[in-house]
């Protein structure tokens, strides 16, 4: 399980390419990522900075983020997974227990399942922007590909190399370069994703990944057999 992490405090667009940087550390590579300080945390009282912060907040609020779901939204059992694309334990869950969960309960509409991204670092955000680039139809397929290749792309080297590895995954999923460029350079979407995650983190008190909300109750990472027991008991109620 990924250790408890601090709430992400800042996100800002790098002037040259629209890439984002966070406070915090990478969940796989523990090298800290130097943040550009946001207007909300900047030590300034200038009117221009305050106006900019307000405009950013308003723009973020106007961009709704879609929950990515599978299964039966009307089932008596609903599961929300909180996971980071740079978390090794999340990759292990996706490649093993999730595939069992999908076969046993999701594909046959016994339960509803929602996946929510956690952003430890800029790499996880970039991966999220690629996974969401193809819309709901491609999201879970791209997510599986990102997790399957996690050990390679997170260690690709410089940030530009990591982005290119993520772009390769996107192309394998059928996205073209123009689509990927548009998604990865969408600064407003990136800010909205971070705000969305922060709201979810506070609402569900998420402090590690993967975490699961099963019918409103929070659980940490667990063996699939334990999760199955919880689901079966809930289905029998």
XYZ file of C-alpha atoms in Angstrom:
237
model
C 0.000 0.000 0.000
C 1.244 3.485 -0.762
C 2.019 5.351 2.485
C -0.138 8.249 3.605
C 0.436 11.240 1.357
C 0.002 15.009 1.793
C -2.901 16.768 0.101
C -1.621 18.234 -3.150
C -1.202 21.933 -2.557
C -0.275 23.448 -5.892
C -0.580 22.997 -9.617
C 0.647 25.332 -12.341
C 1.200 25.273 -16.082
C 4.796 25.227 -17.265
C 5.023 28.076 -19.736
C 6.608 26.180 -22.607
C 4.481 23.109 -23.019
C 1.460 23.120 -20.750
C 2.833 20.320 -18.528
C 1.955 20.318 -14.843
C 4.003 20.039 -11.666
C 2.885 19.194 -8.135
C 4.130 19.428 -4.642
C 4.705 15.933 -3.331
C 6.699 12.892 -4.438
C 6.368 10.319 -7.153
C 4.719 7.110 -5.963
C 7.222 4.906 -7.798
C 10.282 7.124 -8.063
C 10.530 9.009 -4.775
C 12.344 11.989 -6.308
C 10.479 15.132 -5.203
C 8.854 17.141 -7.967
C 9.511 20.851 -7.658
C 6.178 22.694 -7.871
C 5.392 26.026 -9.400
C 3.492 27.721 -6.597
C -0.160 28.441 -7.334
C -1.778 31.799 -6.756
C -3.647 30.332 -3.792
C -0.374 29.548 -1.975
C 1.794 32.410 -3.211
C 3.022 34.853 -0.607
C 1.504 37.915 -2.200
C -1.423 40.228 -1.623
C -1.435 41.956 -4.990
C -4.809 42.582 -6.614
C -3.609 40.990 -9.845
C -2.715 37.738 -8.060
C -6.027 37.643 -6.240
C -7.922 38.237 -9.479
C -5.943 35.488 -11.207
C -6.713 33.044 -8.396
C -10.411 33.839 -8.621
C -10.449 33.404 -12.399
C -8.655 30.058 -12.080
C -11.115 28.836 -9.456
C -14.090 29.870 -11.580
C -12.682 28.182 -14.698
C -11.997 25.013 -12.737
C -15.501 24.918 -11.292
C -17.031 25.218 -14.762
C -15.280 22.103 -16.097
C -17.114 19.022 -14.855
C -15.113 15.816 -14.469
C -16.852 12.606 -15.424
C -16.738 9.607 -13.113
C -15.607 6.525 -15.036
C -17.922 3.627 -14.287
C -18.623 -0.003 -15.160
C -21.330 -2.456 -14.249
C -24.772 -1.734 -12.858
C -25.371 1.788 -11.503
C -28.618 0.585 -9.913
C -27.102 -2.353 -8.033
C -27.412 -2.475 -4.257
C -23.617 -2.770 -4.121
C -21.452 0.081 -5.350
C -17.659 0.146 -5.210
C -15.402 3.149 -5.722
C -11.700 2.514 -6.203
C -9.198 5.296 -5.534
C -5.904 4.597 -7.290
C -2.805 6.283 -8.675
C -1.281 5.332 -12.009
C 2.179 5.565 -10.406
C 1.308 3.297 -7.445
C 2.766 -0.236 -7.806
C 0.095 -1.759 -5.546
C -2.585 -0.183 -7.742
C -0.985 -1.769 -10.795
C -0.935 -5.135 -9.032
C -4.618 -4.776 -8.150
C -5.540 -3.816 -11.701
C -3.671 -6.706 -13.276
C -4.966 -9.329 -10.818
C -7.872 -8.815 -8.385
C -9.649 -6.254 -10.563
C -9.798 -8.700 -13.454
C -11.404 -11.243 -11.099
C -13.784 -8.628 -9.747
C -14.749 -7.670 -13.267
C -15.457 -11.262 -14.283
C -17.307 -12.204 -11.081
C -19.403 -9.103 -10.456
C -19.027 -6.257 -12.973
C -19.456 -7.851 -16.385
C -22.644 -9.584 -15.241
C -24.039 -6.369 -13.705
C -24.118 -7.660 -10.131
C -22.438 -4.497 -8.845
C -21.556 -0.988 -9.936
C -17.908 0.093 -10.072
C -16.361 3.553 -10.223
C -12.656 4.298 -10.737
C -11.305 7.594 -9.400
C -7.775 8.784 -10.035
C -5.441 9.943 -7.281
C -2.681 12.397 -8.186
C 0.514 11.908 -6.195
C 2.579 13.591 -8.877
C 2.601 15.083 -12.357
C 3.232 11.685 -13.985
C 0.006 10.298 -12.578
C -1.845 13.339 -13.865
C -0.379 12.939 -17.353
C -1.385 9.270 -17.351
C -4.892 10.269 -16.327
C -5.124 12.799 -19.132
C -4.118 10.109 -21.627
C -6.543 7.540 -20.207
C -9.385 10.051 -20.410
C -8.420 11.195 -23.894
C -10.439 8.496 -25.623
C -13.545 9.106 -23.541
C -15.478 6.605 -21.468
C -15.370 3.895 -24.159
C -11.571 3.680 -24.144
C -10.863 4.683 -20.540
C -10.657 1.285 -18.866
C -8.779 -0.300 -21.747
C -6.160 2.452 -21.670
C -6.020 2.225 -17.883
C -5.192 -1.493 -18.114
C -2.456 -0.710 -20.649
C -0.979 2.044 -18.467
C -0.837 -0.262 -15.453
C 0.535 -3.173 -17.491
C 3.401 -0.961 -18.684
C 3.891 0.976 -15.443
C 7.345 -0.403 -14.684
C 8.571 0.824 -18.081
C 6.987 4.242 -18.574
C 7.535 5.592 -15.049
C 11.257 4.894 -15.429
C 11.642 6.258 -18.934
C 13.899 9.057 -17.667
C 13.292 12.736 -18.306
C 9.703 14.058 -18.144
C 9.578 14.405 -21.923
C 10.498 10.722 -22.283
C 7.765 9.717 -19.827
C 5.227 11.759 -21.782
C 6.310 10.063 -25.005
C 5.894 6.613 -23.452
C 2.366 7.564 -22.377
C 1.687 8.863 -25.873
C 2.786 5.503 -27.266
C 0.189 3.804 -25.080
C -2.415 6.242 -26.325
C -1.503 5.503 -29.938
C -1.716 1.763 -29.298
C -5.249 2.403 -28.033
C -6.170 4.076 -31.313
C -5.640 7.753 -30.500
C -3.721 9.909 -32.964
C -1.062 12.501 -32.205
C -3.419 15.447 -32.637
C -5.879 13.995 -30.123
C -3.111 13.279 -27.631
C -1.601 16.741 -28.035
C -4.965 18.365 -27.397
C -5.587 16.266 -24.295
C -2.131 16.667 -22.772
C -2.071 20.426 -23.330
C -5.523 21.080 -21.891
C -4.517 23.188 -18.897
C -8.065 23.886 -17.762
C -8.866 20.170 -17.721
C -5.734 19.426 -15.703
C -6.633 22.023 -13.083
C -10.173 20.663 -12.921
C -8.891 17.119 -12.442
C -6.738 18.194 -9.505
C -9.617 20.132 -7.922
C -11.900 17.118 -8.452
C -9.408 14.789 -6.780
C -8.974 17.138 -3.822
C -12.740 17.291 -3.314
C -12.990 13.494 -3.469
C -10.052 13.057 -1.097
C -11.669 15.264 1.516
C -15.129 13.755 1.088
C -13.948 10.143 1.425
C -10.884 10.743 3.643
C -8.501 8.977 1.273
C -4.976 8.647 2.649
C -3.491 5.707 0.721
C -3.891 3.761 -2.507
C -5.533 1.652 -3.533
C -8.492 2.455 -1.302
C -12.060 1.273 -1.752
C -15.419 2.677 -0.767
C -17.914 -0.184 -0.633
C -21.456 1.013 -0.026
C -20.123 4.078 1.746
C -17.591 2.291 3.974
C -13.863 2.804 3.415
C -11.431 -0.122 3.100
C -7.703 -0.240 2.448
C -6.045 -2.639 0.022
C -6.980 -6.262 0.708
C -6.760 -9.743 -0.817
C -9.472 -10.455 -3.355
C -10.953 -13.195 -1.138
C -11.672 -10.621 1.580
C -13.245 -8.226 -0.883
C -15.385 -11.032 -2.250
C -16.697 -11.818 1.232
C -17.678 -8.190 1.764
C -19.420 -8.007 -1.610
C -21.276 -11.304 -1.158
C -22.500 -10.264 2.293
C -23.711 -6.924 0.917
C -25.511 -8.617 -1.976
C -27.364 -10.863 0.467
C -28.708 -7.994 2.571
